[in-house]
């Protein structure tokens, strides 16, 4: 896969169907409720840190960022 246009239309249709079927179902947000997630980030990347913290929050976990040094 070198370009999104390389994907067959059937793959796009299946992905769209799954997305629409999911709708506003929020059950996945409790997947990690009550768990802690340690993020060990070696490079200072605000975008990566925030993305991982948001993902943990959406799953119900608490993220703690650990930075060496």
Short mmCIF file of C-alpha atoms in Angstrom, two decimals:
data_model
loop_
_atom_site.label_atom_id
_atom_site.label_comp_id
_atom_site.label_asym_id
_atom_site.label_seq_id
_atom_site.Cartn_x
_atom_site.Cartn_y
_atom_site.Cartn_z
CA UNK A 1 0.00 0.00 0.00
CA UNK A 2 1.66 3.18 -1.14
CA UNK A 3 -1.41 5.36 -1.52
CA UNK A 4 -4.95 5.38 -0.14
CA UNK A 5 -6.29 5.10 -3.67
CA UNK A 6 -4.65 1.66 -3.90
CA UNK A 7 -7.33 0.24 -1.60
CA UNK A 8 -10.19 -1.47 -3.43
CA UNK A 9 -13.64 0.12 -3.19
CA UNK A 10 -14.86 -2.94 -1.25
CA UNK A 11 -12.41 -2.17 1.56
CA UNK A 12 -13.58 1.45 1.76
CA UNK A 13 -17.22 0.32 1.73
CA UNK A 14 -16.61 -2.17 4.55
CA UNK A 15 -14.81 0.45 6.65
CA UNK A 16 -17.61 2.95 6.12
CA UNK A 17 -20.25 0.35 7.00
CA UNK A 18 -18.45 -0.51 10.26
CA UNK A 19 -18.15 3.16 11.15
CA UNK A 20 -21.82 3.85 10.50
CA UNK A 21 -22.89 0.72 12.37
CA UNK A 22 -20.94 1.84 15.42
CA UNK A 23 -22.81 5.15 15.49
CA UNK A 24 -22.74 6.77 18.90
CA UNK A 25 -22.07 3.55 20.81
CA UNK A 26 -19.88 4.56 23.77
CA UNK A 27 -19.30 1.11 25.33
CA UNK A 28 -15.64 1.14 24.28
CA UNK A 29 -14.93 4.07 26.61
CA UNK A 30 -14.97 1.83 29.69
CA UNK A 31 -12.36 -0.57 28.33
CA UNK A 32 -9.58 0.61 30.68
CA UNK A 33 -11.61 2.16 33.50
CA UNK A 34 -9.74 2.03 36.79
CA UNK A 35 -6.40 1.25 35.18
CA UNK A 36 -3.24 3.31 34.99
CA UNK A 37 -1.11 3.77 31.91
CA UNK A 38 2.54 4.80 32.15
CA UNK A 39 3.83 6.66 29.11
CA UNK A 40 7.60 6.58 28.78
CA UNK A 41 8.48 9.24 26.22
CA UNK A 42 12.14 9.64 25.29
CA UNK A 43 11.65 12.65 23.00
CA UNK A 44 9.71 15.78 23.94
CA UNK A 45 6.76 15.56 21.56
CA UNK A 46 3.70 17.50 22.65
CA UNK A 47 1.56 15.98 19.90
CA UNK A 48 2.49 12.40 20.86
CA UNK A 49 2.02 13.01 24.59
CA UNK A 50 -1.36 14.68 24.18
CA UNK A 51 -2.55 12.00 21.73
CA UNK A 52 -1.65 9.21 24.13
CA UNK A 53 -3.17 11.01 27.13
CA UNK A 54 -6.40 11.60 25.20
CA UNK A 55 -6.54 7.96 24.08
CA UNK A 56 -6.12 6.81 27.68
CA UNK A 57 -8.81 9.22 28.85
CA UNK A 58 -11.23 8.03 26.14
CA UNK A 59 -10.70 4.47 27.35
CA UNK A 60 -11.24 5.46 30.98
CA UNK A 61 -7.62 5.10 32.11
CA UNK A 62 -5.37 7.56 33.89
CA UNK A 63 -2.13 8.33 32.07
CA UNK A 64 1.11 9.25 33.82
CA UNK A 65 3.89 10.64 31.65
CA UNK A 66 7.42 9.58 32.54
CA UNK A 67 10.29 11.47 30.98
CA UNK A 68 13.90 10.35 31.47
CA UNK A 69 16.40 12.83 32.76
#
